[in-house]
PDB file of C-alpha atoms in Angstrom:
ATOM      1  CA  MET A  13    -149.320 123.120  98.605  1.00  0.00           C
ATOM      2  CA  LYS A  14    -148.640 123.853  94.942  1.00  0.00           C
ATOM      3  CA  THR A  15    -150.489 127.179  95.280  1.00  0.00           C
ATOM      4  CA  ARG A  16    -148.202 128.262  98.116  1.00  0.00           C
ATOM      5  CA  LEU A  17    -145.101 127.549  96.020  1.00  0.00           C
ATOM      6  CA  LEU A  18    -146.440 129.205  92.879  1.00  0.00           C
ATOM      7  CA  ARG A  19    -147.336 132.529  94.494  1.00  0.00           C
ATOM      8  CA  PRO A  20    -143.725 133.473  95.459  1.00  0.00           C
ATOM      9  CA  SER A  21    -142.534 132.334  92.034  1.00  0.00           C
ATOM     10  CA  PHE A  22    -145.012 134.634  90.268  1.00  0.00           C
ATOM     11  CA  VAL A  23    -144.001 137.535  92.488  1.00  0.00           C
ATOM     12  CA  LEU A  24    -140.311 136.946  91.717  1.00  0.00           C
ATOM     13  CA  ILE A  25    -140.953 136.688  87.969  1.00  0.00           C
ATOM     14  CA  GLY A  26    -143.055 139.869  88.079  1.00  0.00           C
ATOM     15  CA  LEU A  27    -140.269 141.794  89.811  1.00  0.00           C
ATOM     16  CA  VAL A  28    -137.687 140.637  87.271  1.00  0.00           C
ATOM     17  CA  LEU A  29    -139.921 141.595  84.327  1.00  0.00           C
ATOM     18  CA  ALA A  30    -140.807 144.964  85.859  1.00  0.00           C
ATOM     19  CA  ALA A  31    -137.144 145.845  86.186  1.00  0.00           C
ATOM     20  CA  GLY A  32    -136.709 145.143  82.475  1.00  0.00           C
ATOM     21  CA  PRO A  33    -133.605 146.213  80.652  1.00  0.00           C
ATOM     22  CA  ALA A  34    -131.816 149.050  82.363  1.00  0.00           C
ATOM     23  CA  VAL A  35    -132.204 152.305  80.468  1.00  0.00           C
ATOM     24  CA  ALA A  36    -129.175 154.414  81.171  1.00  0.00           C
ATOM     25  CA  GLU A  37    -129.034 158.116  80.433  1.00  0.00           C
ATOM     26  CA  THR A  38    -125.816 159.231  78.804  1.00  0.00           C
ATOM     27  CA  ARG A  39    -124.544 162.739  79.346  1.00  0.00           C
ATOM     28  CA  MET A  40    -121.882 164.902  77.742  1.00  0.00           C
ATOM     29  CA  GLU A  41    -120.773 168.332  79.005  1.00  0.00           C
ATOM     30  CA  LYS A  42    -118.675 170.950  77.243  1.00  0.00           C
ATOM     31  CA  THR A  43    -117.691 174.534  78.075  1.00  0.00           C
ATOM     32  CA  LEU A  44    -116.774 177.032  75.344  1.00  0.00           C
ATOM     33  CA  LYS A  45    -115.312 180.537  75.601  1.00  0.00           C
ATOM     34  CA  LEU A  46    -117.717 183.357  74.709  1.00  0.00           C
ATOM     35  CA  GLU A  47    -117.858 186.919  75.970  1.00  0.00           C
ATOM     36  CA  PRO A  48    -121.174 188.752  76.540  1.00  0.00           C
ATOM     37  CA  GLY A  49    -122.395 190.447  73.361  1.00  0.00           C
ATOM     38  CA  GLY A  50    -121.038 187.656  71.150  1.00  0.00           C
ATOM     39  CA  GLN A  51    -122.822 185.156  68.933  1.00  0.00           C
ATOM     40  CA  PHE A  52    -123.621 181.486  69.563  1.00  0.00           C
ATOM     41  CA  THR A  53    -124.658 178.982  66.876  1.00  0.00           C
ATOM     42  CA  LEU A  54    -125.975 175.465  67.399  1.00  0.00           C
ATOM     43  CA  ASP A  55    -126.650 173.310  64.342  1.00  0.00           C
ATOM     44  CA  THR A  56    -127.805 169.759  65.047  1.00  0.00           C
ATOM     45  CA  GLU A  57    -129.504 167.001  63.101  1.00  0.00           C
ATOM     46  CA  LEU A  58    -131.024 165.464  66.194  1.00  0.00           C
ATOM     47  CA  GLY A  59    -132.621 166.615  69.423  1.00  0.00           C
ATOM     48  CA  LYS A  60    -134.603 169.147  71.395  1.00  0.00           C
ATOM     49  CA  VAL A  61    -132.776 172.392  72.245  1.00  0.00           C
ATOM     50  CA  THR A  62    -133.176 174.654  75.281  1.00  0.00           C
ATOM     51  CA  VAL A  63    -131.099 177.848  75.500  1.00  0.00           C
ATOM     52  CA  ARG A  64    -131.006 180.023  78.633  1.00  0.00           C
ATOM     53  CA  GLY A  65    -129.281 183.329  79.240  1.00  0.00           C
ATOM     54  CA  THR A  66    -127.055 183.714  82.299  1.00  0.00           C
ATOM     55  CA  SER A  67    -125.000 186.514  83.815  1.00  0.00           C
ATOM     56  CA  SER A  68    -121.733 184.555  83.382  1.00  0.00           C
ATOM     57  CA  PRO A  69    -119.415 184.512  80.367  1.00  0.00           C
ATOM     58  CA  GLY A  70    -118.930 181.370  78.317  1.00  0.00           C
ATOM     59  CA  VAL A  71    -121.166 178.671  76.908  1.00  0.00           C
ATOM     60  CA  ARG A  72    -122.115 175.643  78.985  1.00  0.00           C
ATOM     61  CA  LEU A  73    -123.447 172.773  76.865  1.00  0.00           C
ATOM     62  CA  VAL A  74    -125.048 169.632  78.308  1.00  0.00           C
ATOM     63  CA  VAL A  75    -126.246 166.937  75.891  1.00  0.00           C
ATOM     64  CA  THR A  76    -128.240 163.989  77.206  1.00  0.00           C
ATOM     65  CA  SER A  77    -129.818 160.918  75.666  1.00  0.00           C
ATOM     66  CA  ARG A  78    -132.176 158.603  77.497  1.00  0.00           C
ATOM     67  CA  ARG A  79    -131.719 155.632  75.201  1.00  0.00           C
ATOM     68  CA  ASP A  80    -128.489 155.642  73.235  1.00  0.00           C
ATOM     69  CA  ASP A  81    -124.889 156.525  73.918  1.00  0.00           C
ATOM     70  CA  ILE A  82    -124.363 160.066  72.625  1.00  0.00           C
ATOM     71  CA  ASP A  83    -120.983 159.099  71.166  1.00  0.00           C
ATOM     72  CA  ASP A  84    -122.720 156.415  69.063  1.00  0.00           C
ATOM     73  CA  LEU A  85    -125.331 158.885  67.769  1.00  0.00           C
ATOM     74  CA  LEU A  86    -123.533 162.141  67.031  1.00  0.00           C
ATOM     75  CA  THR A  87    -120.213 163.581  65.899  1.00  0.00           C
ATOM     76  CA  PHE A  88    -119.471 167.017  67.384  1.00  0.00           C
ATOM     77  CA  ARG A  89    -117.433 169.916  66.020  1.00  0.00           C
ATOM     78  CA  TYR A  90    -116.756 172.927  68.262  1.00  0.00           C
ATOM     79  CA  GLU A  91    -115.502 176.408  67.409  1.00  0.00           C
ATOM     80  CA  GLU A  92    -114.859 179.117  69.985  1.00  0.00           C
ATOM     81  CA  GLY A  93    -113.457 182.618  70.292  1.00  0.00           C
ATOM     82  CA  ALA A  94    -114.033 185.801  72.277  1.00  0.00           C
ATOM     83  CA  ARG A  95    -116.871 186.996  69.997  1.00  0.00           C
ATOM     84  CA  SER A  96    -118.379 183.720  68.720  1.00  0.00           C
ATOM     85  CA  ALA A  97    -118.847 180.071  69.563  1.00  0.00           C
ATOM     86  CA  SER A  98    -120.529 177.284  67.640  1.00  0.00           C
ATOM     87  CA  VAL A  99    -121.474 173.639  67.993  1.00  0.00           C
ATOM     88  CA  HIS A 100    -122.237 171.394  65.033  1.00  0.00           C
ATOM     89  CA  ALA A 101    -123.657 167.927  65.745  1.00  0.00           C
ATOM     90  CA  ARG A 102    -124.106 165.442  62.898  1.00  0.00           C
ATOM     91  CA  ARG A 103    -125.600 161.960  63.015  1.00  0.00           C
ATOM     92  CA  LYS A 104    -123.042 159.197  62.667  1.00  0.00           C
ATOM     93  CA  HIS A 105    -125.542 156.843  61.033  1.00  0.00           C
ATOM     94  CA  ARG A 106    -128.612 157.437  58.925  1.00  0.00           C
ATOM     95  CA  LEU A 107    -131.710 156.287  60.754  1.00  0.00           C
ATOM     96  CA  SER A 108    -133.698 153.496  59.179  1.00  0.00           C
ATOM     97  CA  SER A 109    -137.106 154.565  60.484  1.00  0.00           C
ATOM     98  CA  TRP A 110    -139.042 157.391  62.120  1.00  0.00           C
ATOM     99  CA  PHE A 111    -139.514 155.189  65.218  1.00  0.00           C
ATOM    100  CA  GLU A 112    -135.752 154.849  65.641  1.00  0.00           C
ATOM    101  CA  PHE A 113    -135.384 158.636  65.304  1.00  0.00           C
ATOM    102  CA  ARG A 114    -138.052 159.316  67.961  1.00  0.00           C
ATOM    103  CA  GLY A 115    -136.520 156.805  70.375  1.00  0.00           C
ATOM    104  CA  SER A 116    -133.168 158.571  70.630  1.00  0.00           C
ATOM    105  CA  SER A 117    -134.480 161.298  72.965  1.00  0.00           C
ATOM    106  CA  VAL A 118    -131.497 163.616  72.611  1.00  0.00           C
ATOM    107  CA  GLN A 119    -131.688 166.930  74.444  1.00  0.00           C
ATOM    108  CA  PHE A 120    -129.333 169.927  74.250  1.00  0.00           C
ATOM    109  CA  GLU A 121    -129.299 172.306  77.228  1.00  0.00           C
ATOM    110  CA  VAL A 122    -127.252 175.431  76.606  1.00  0.00           C
ATOM    111  CA  GLU A 123    -126.410 178.391  78.833  1.00  0.00           C
ATOM    112  CA  VAL A 124    -125.003 181.537  77.196  1.00  0.00           C
ATOM    113  CA  PRO A 125    -124.365 185.108  78.378  1.00  0.00           C
ATOM    114  CA  ALA A 126    -127.733 186.942  78.355  1.00  0.00           C
ATOM    115  CA  GLU A 127    -126.587 189.499  75.756  1.00  0.00           C
ATOM    116  CA  THR A 128    -125.689 186.791  73.209  1.00  0.00           C
ATOM    117  CA  ALA A 129    -127.090 186.644  69.673  1.00  0.00           C
ATOM    118  CA  VAL A 130    -128.302 183.060  69.192  1.00  0.00           C
ATOM    119  CA  ASN A 131    -128.785 181.034  66.023  1.00  0.00           C
ATOM    120  CA  VAL A 132    -130.230 177.531  66.547  1.00  0.00           C
ATOM    121  CA  HIS A 133    -131.149 174.912  63.965  1.00  0.00           C
ATOM    122  CA  THR A 134    -132.347 171.399  64.767  1.00  0.00           C
ATOM    123  CA  SER A 135    -133.854 168.790  62.482  1.00  0.00           C
ATOM    124  CA  GLY A 136    -135.208 166.700  65.300  1.00  0.00           C
ATOM    125  CA  GLY A 137    -137.037 168.564  68.046  1.00  0.00           C
ATOM    126  CA  GLY A 138    -138.357 171.745  69.550  1.00  0.00           C
ATOM    127  CA  ILE A 139    -136.415 174.889  70.386  1.00  0.00           C
ATOM    128  CA  SER A 140    -136.886 176.889  73.594  1.00  0.00           C
ATOM    129  CA  LEU A 141    -135.090 180.210  74.182  1.00  0.00           C
ATOM    130  CA  ALA A 142    -134.979 182.271  77.391  1.00  0.00           C
ATOM    131  CA  LEU A 143    -132.202 184.826  76.960  1.00  0.00           C
ATOM    132  CA  ALA A 144    -133.312 187.803  79.052  1.00  0.00           C
ATOM    133  CA  THR A 145    -132.147 187.958  82.644  1.00  0.00           C
ATOM    134  CA  LEU A 146    -134.879 188.145  85.279  1.00  0.00           C
ATOM    135  CA  LYS A 147    -134.448 191.869  85.847  1.00  0.00           C
ATOM    136  CA  ASP A 148    -134.737 192.507  82.077  1.00  0.00           C
ATOM    137  CA  ARG A 149    -137.993 190.562  81.651  1.00  0.00           C
ATOM    138  CA  LYS A 150    -141.234 192.467  81.288  1.00  0.00           C
ATOM    139  CA  MET A 151    -144.583 190.944  82.038  1.00  0.00           C
ATOM    140  CA  ILE A 152    -147.108 191.543  79.255  1.00  0.00           C
TER     141      ILE A 152
END
């Protein structure tokens, strides 16, 4: 009889432990003015950056973090005009360890007009650029 009672208890405990603490993704979106042929600059101390060219004007910025609230991690400064736009993201707190830095999982996804000159600097991740439109790409 004890075995019959223990089995459901173990299943319930297993389900609770498997759920674990909820990991919520935080997301921030921003749109900046920028005409085709302009210049975009992104300077960040944290995160992976992906920049894609589009046929529309303006900059669309999406910043996500899998672990921490973006507002707790970074302070943003934006500048925009017809010919240039820039985003500067600085850490609010100095990280105490490399493990803490790796756990933040910040990602910048940026869309800019395809004819834009791009300058990207990040201290904490890879950079991926795809600025040519599909009709402009050449297979080599």
